[in-house]
Coordinates of C-alpha atoms in Angstrom, one line a residue:
X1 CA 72.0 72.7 24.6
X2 CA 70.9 72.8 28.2
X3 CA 68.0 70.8 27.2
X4 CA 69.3 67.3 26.3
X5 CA 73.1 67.8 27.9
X6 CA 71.8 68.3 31.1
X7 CA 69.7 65.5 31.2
X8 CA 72.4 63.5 30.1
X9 CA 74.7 64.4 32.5
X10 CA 71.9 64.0 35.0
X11 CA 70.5 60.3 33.7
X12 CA 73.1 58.1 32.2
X13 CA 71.1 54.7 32.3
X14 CA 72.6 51.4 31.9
X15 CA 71.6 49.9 28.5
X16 CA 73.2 46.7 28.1
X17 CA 70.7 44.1 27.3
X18 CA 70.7 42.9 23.5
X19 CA 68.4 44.4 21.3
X20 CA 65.8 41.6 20.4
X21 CA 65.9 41.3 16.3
X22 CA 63.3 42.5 14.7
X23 CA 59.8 40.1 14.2
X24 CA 59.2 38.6 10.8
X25 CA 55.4 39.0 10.3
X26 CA 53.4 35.6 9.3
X27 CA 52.3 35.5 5.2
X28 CA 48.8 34.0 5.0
X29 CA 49.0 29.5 5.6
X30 CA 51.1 31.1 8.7
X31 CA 54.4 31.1 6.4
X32 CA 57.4 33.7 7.1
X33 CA 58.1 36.3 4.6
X34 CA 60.9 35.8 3.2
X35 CA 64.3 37.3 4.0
X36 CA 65.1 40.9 2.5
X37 CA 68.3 40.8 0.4
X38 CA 71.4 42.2 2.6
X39 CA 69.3 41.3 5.9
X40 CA 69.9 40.3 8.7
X41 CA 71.6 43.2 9.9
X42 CA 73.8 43.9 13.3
X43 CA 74.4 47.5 14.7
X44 CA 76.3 48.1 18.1
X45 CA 75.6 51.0 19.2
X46 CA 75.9 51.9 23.1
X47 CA 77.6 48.6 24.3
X48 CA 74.5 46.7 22.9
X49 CA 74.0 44.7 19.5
X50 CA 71.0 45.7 17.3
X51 CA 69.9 42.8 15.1
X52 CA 67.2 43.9 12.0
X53 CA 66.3 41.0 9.7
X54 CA 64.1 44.0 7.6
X55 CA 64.2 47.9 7.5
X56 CA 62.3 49.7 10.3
X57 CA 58.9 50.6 8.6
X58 CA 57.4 51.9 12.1
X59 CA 59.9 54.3 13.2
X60 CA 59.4 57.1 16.3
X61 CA 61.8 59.8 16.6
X62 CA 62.9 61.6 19.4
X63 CA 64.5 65.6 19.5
X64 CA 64.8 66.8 16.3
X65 CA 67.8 65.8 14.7
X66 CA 66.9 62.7 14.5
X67 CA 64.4 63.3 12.5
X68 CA 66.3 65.6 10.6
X69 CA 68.6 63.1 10.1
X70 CA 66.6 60.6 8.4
X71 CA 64.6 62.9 6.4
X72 CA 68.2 63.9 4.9
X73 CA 68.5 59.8 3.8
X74 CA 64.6 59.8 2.1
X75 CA 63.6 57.8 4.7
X76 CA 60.2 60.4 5.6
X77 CA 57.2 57.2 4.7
X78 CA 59.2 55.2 7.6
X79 CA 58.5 57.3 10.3
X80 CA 54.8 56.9 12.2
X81 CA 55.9 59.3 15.3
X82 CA 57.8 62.1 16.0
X83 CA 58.4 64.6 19.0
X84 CA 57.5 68.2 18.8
X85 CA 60.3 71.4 17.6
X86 CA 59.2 74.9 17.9
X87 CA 63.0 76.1 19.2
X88 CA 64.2 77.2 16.0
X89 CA 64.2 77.2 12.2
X90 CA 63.8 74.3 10.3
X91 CA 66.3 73.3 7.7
X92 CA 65.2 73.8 3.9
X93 CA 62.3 71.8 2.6
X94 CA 62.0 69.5 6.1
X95 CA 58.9 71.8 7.5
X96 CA 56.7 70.3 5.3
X97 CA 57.7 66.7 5.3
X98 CA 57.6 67.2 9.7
X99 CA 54.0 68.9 9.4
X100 CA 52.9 65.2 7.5
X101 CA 54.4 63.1 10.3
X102 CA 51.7 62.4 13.5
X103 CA 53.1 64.4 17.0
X104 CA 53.1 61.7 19.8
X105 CA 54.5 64.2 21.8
X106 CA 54.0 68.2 22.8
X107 CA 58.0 68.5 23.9
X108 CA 61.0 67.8 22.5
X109 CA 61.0 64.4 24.8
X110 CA 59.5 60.9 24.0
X111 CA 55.9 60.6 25.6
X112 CA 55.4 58.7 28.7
X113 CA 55.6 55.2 29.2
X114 CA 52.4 54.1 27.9
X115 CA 52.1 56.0 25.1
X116 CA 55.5 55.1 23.8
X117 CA 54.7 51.1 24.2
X118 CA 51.1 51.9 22.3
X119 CA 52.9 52.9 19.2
X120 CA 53.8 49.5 18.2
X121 CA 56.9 51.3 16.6
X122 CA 60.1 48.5 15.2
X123 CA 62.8 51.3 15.8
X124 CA 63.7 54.2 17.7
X125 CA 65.9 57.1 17.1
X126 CA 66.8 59.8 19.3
X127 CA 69.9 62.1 20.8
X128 CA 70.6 60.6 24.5
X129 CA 68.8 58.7 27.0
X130 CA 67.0 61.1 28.6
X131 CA 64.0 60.1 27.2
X132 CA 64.5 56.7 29.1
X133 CA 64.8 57.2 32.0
X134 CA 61.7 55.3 34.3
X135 CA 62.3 57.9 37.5
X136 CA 60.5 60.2 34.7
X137 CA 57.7 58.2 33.5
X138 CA 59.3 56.9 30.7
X139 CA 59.7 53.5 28.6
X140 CA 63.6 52.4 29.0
X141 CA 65.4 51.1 26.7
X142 CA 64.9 47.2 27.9
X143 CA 61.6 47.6 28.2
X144 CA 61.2 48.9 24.4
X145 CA 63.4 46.1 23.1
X146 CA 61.5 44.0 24.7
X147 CA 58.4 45.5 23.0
X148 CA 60.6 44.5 19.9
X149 CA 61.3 48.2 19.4
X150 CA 65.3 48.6 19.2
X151 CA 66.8 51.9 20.2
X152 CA 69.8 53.7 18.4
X153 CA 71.3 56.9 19.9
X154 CA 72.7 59.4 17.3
X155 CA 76.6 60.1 18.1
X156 CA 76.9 57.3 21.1
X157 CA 75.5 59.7 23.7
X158 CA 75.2 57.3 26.1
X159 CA 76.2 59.2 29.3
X160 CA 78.2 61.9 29.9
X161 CA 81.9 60.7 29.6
X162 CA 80.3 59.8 25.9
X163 CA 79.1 63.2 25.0
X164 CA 82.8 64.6 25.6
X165 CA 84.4 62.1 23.7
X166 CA 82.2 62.8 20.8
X167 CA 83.7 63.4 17.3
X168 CA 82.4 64.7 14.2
X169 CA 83.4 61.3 12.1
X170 CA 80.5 59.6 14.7
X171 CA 78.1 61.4 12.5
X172 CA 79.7 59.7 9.5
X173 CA 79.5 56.4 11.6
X174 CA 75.8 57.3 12.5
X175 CA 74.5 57.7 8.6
X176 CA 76.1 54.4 7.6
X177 CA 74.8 52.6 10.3
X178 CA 71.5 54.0 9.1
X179 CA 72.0 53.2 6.0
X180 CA 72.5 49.5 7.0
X181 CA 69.6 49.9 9.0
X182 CA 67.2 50.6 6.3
X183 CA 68.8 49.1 3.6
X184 CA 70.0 52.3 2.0
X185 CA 73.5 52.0 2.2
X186 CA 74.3 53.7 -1.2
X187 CA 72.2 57.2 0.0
X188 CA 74.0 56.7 3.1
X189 CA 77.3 57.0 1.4
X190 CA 76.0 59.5 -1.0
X191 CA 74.9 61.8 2.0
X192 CA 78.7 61.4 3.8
X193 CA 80.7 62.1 1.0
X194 CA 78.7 65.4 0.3
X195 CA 79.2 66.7 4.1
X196 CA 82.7 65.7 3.8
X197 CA 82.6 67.9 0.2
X198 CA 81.2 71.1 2.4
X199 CA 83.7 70.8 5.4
X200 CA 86.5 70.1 2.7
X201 CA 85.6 73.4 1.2
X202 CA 85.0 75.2 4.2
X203 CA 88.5 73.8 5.4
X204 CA 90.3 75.4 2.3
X205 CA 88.8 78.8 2.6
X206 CA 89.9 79.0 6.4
X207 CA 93.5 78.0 6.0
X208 CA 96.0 79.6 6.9
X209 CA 94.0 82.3 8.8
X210 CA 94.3 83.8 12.1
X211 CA 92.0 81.8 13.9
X212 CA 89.2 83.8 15.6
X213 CA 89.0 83.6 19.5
X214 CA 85.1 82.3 19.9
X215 CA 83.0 82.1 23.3
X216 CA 80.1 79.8 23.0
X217 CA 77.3 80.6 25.1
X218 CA 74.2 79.7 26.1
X219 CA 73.9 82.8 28.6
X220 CA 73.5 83.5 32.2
X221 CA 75.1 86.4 34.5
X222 CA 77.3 84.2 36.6
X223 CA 78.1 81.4 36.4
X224 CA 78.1 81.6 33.0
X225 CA 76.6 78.8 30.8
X226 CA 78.7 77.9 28.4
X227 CA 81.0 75.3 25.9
X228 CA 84.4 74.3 27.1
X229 CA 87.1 72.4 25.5
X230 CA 85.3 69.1 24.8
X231 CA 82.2 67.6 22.4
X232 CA 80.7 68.9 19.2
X233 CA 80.3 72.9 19.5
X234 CA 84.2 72.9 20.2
X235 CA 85.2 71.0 17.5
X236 CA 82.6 72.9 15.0
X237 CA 84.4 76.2 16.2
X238 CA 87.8 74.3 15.0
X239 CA 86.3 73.2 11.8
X240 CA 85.2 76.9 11.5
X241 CA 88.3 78.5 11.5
X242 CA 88.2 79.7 15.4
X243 CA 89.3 78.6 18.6
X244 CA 87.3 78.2 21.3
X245 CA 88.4 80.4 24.3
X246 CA 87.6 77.6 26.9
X247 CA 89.5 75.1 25.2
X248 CA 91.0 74.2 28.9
X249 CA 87.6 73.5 30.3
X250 CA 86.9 69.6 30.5
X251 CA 82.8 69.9 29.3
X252 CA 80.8 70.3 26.8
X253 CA 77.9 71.9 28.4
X254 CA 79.4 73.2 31.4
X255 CA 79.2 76.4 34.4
X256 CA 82.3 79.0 33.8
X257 CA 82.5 81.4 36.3
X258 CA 82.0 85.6 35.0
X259 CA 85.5 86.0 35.6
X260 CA 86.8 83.2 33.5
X261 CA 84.5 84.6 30.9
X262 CA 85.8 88.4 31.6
X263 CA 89.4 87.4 31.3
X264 CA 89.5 85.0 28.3
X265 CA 89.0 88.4 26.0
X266 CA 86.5 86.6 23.2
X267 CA 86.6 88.3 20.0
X268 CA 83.0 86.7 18.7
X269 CA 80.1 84.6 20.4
X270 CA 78.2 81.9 19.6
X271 CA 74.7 81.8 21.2
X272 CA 72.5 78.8 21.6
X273 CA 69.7 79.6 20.2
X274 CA 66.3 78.2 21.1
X275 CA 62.5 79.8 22.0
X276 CA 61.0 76.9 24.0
X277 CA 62.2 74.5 25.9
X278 CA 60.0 71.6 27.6
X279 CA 57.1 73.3 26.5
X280 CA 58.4 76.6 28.3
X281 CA 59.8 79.9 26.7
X282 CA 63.4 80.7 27.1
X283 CA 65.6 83.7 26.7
X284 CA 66.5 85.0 23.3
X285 CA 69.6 85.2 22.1
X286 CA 70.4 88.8 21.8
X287 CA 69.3 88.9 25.4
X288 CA 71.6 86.0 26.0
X289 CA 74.6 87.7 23.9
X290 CA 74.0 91.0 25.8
X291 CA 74.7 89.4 29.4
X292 CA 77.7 88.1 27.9
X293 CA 78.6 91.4 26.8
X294 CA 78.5 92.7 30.2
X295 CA 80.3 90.4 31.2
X296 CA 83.4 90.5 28.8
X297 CA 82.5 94.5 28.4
X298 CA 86.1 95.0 27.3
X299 CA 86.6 92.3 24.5
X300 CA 86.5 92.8 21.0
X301 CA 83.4 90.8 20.5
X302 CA 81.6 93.4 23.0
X303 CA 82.6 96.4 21.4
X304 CA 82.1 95.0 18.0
X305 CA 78.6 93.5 19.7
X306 CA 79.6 90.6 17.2
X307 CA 77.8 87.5 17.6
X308 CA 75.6 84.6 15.9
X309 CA 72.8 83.0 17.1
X310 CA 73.4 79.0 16.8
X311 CA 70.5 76.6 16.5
X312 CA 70.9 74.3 19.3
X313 CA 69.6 71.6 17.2
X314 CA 73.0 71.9 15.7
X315 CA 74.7 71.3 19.0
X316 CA 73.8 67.9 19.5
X317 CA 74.3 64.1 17.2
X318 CA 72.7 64.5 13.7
X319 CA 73.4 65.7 10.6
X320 CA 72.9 69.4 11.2
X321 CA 76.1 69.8 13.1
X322 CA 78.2 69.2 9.9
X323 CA 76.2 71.7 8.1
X324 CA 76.7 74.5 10.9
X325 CA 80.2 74.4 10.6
X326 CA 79.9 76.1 7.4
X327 CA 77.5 78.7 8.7
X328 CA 79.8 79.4 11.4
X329 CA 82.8 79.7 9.1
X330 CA 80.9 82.8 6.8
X331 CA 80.5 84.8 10.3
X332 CA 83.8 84.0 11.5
X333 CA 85.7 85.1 8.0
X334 CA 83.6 86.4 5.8
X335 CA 85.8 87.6 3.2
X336 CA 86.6 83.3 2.9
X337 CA 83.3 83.4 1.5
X338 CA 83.3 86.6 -0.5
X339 CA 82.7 86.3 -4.3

């Protein structure tokens, strides 16, 4: 999570200007096409207005879940572009439609500033604005709109007080918009009410137990780097049947000191998991889990070395996160899930 929260926190970018609406391209005798039924289309997403008057057939993607996210709506022949994911697992059956779609970048960030503008692209989806942010090189978001290439950010991360008051129904929000968007509005609706089938289920096999007392990590020997009280992984610990042992903490992705961690006695750990980050390997996650272990050497979840590596990609906007919750719920009570 340290890899787009952090630069969130870090480069929260004022995005104000209206997105232009999207070019109608001439028909031969220099005639307009004509209008696509249901179009135009207006968006707002991060204090700005995004008008379409067709679908997006040039799309670039940023870190993965966007992608992800659209591949989950059918949308795969729309995107030209996409970043690079090497952290983690892919979901089922999305490997093969990523390995078709060209890299325009080696990381998981958007490519510098020229390379962006060269793609031409008529929609951008990504996580947060780090990727647009001109101190690193990069294309902002005014200068892409005015390149006629409107840019949406999954679950309204658009600076840090928005990544803490994130909610899981902004992932509803985020599909329907989409769907809008590309003028799929029924596989948008399709696509919410089956997440909203899975956490239903998930809810009834968790009622009415204890919940389980869940540190969420993403390592370190002090300060601890970890998942307070606020954002998506708490409330996916919530959905899950647990409750999150930092709860107090204002942060998402946040610093806790090793006696916080020592004292709040967790009885199972989530562990960001990721290999690469920025191009450079990271820690794994059992050597992540065991620092926490030292650290809380005389909570249950240490003696019963209990622990699940988490896909980060599941910690930030996109559809993913509703599907972890389940995942997280069979570790946390397995016998819900027994039979």
């Amino acid at each position: 999570m340290r890899k787009l929260l952090v630069l969130v926190a870090a480069l929260s970018l004022a995005a104000c200007a209206p997105a232009p609406a999207a070019q109608e391209p001439a028909r031969p005798g220099g005639q307009a096409a004509a209008p696509q039924t249901g179009f135009p289309v207006t968006i707002e997403n991060c204090g700005r207005k995004l008008t379409f008057d067709r679908p997006p057939a040039k799309v670039v993607t940023g870190y993965h879940p966007a992608l992800e996210t659209l591949l989950a709506l059918g949308l795969a022949d729309r995107i030209a572009g996409r970043t690079n994911f090497s952290e983690s697992p892919f979901l089922p059956g999305q490997r093969e439609q990523y390995d078709r779609i060209p890299e325009i970048s080696d990381t998981i960030m958007l490519p510098q500033k020229e390379v962006m503008l060269a793609q031409g692209a008529d929609f951008v989806l990504d996580n947060a604005m780090a990727s647009f942010d001109a101190a690193g090189g990069y294309a902002t978001v005014d200068e892409l709109n005015t390149a006629g290439t409107p840019v949406y950010i999954l679950g309204g991360w658009c600076g840090p007080e928005e990544v803490l008051q994130f909610t899981i129904d902004d992932t509803y929000t985020d599909l329907r918009n989409l769907g809008k968007i590309f003028g799929v509005s029924d596989r948008a609706e399709a696509l919410v009410a089956e997440l909203r089938g899975g956490l239903d289920d998930v809810k009834k096999r968790v009622e009415g137990r204890t919940p389980v007392k869940v540190l969420a990590t993403d390592g370190g020997k002090g300060p601890v780097n970890a998942y307070g009280g606020s954002g998506i992984t708490n409330q996916m610990i919530t959905l899950a049947g647990g409750v999150n042992v930092l709860a107090a903490v204002k942060g998402d992705y946040t610093e806790v000191s090793a006696e916080e961690i020592s004292a709040a006695q967790p009885e199972a750990l989530l562990v960001s998991d990721y290999a690469t980050l920025r191009g450079e390997d990271m820690p794994s996650s059992p050597a992540k889990a065991a620092e926490a272990f030292a650290i809380a050497r005389n909570s249950p979840a240490a003696k019963e070395q209990r622990y699940l590596a988490l896909p980060v990609a599941a910690q930030h906007p996109g559809y993913r996160n509703l599907l972890a919750v389940a995942d997280i719920a069979r570790f946390l009570h397995p016998d819900a899930f027994a039979g």
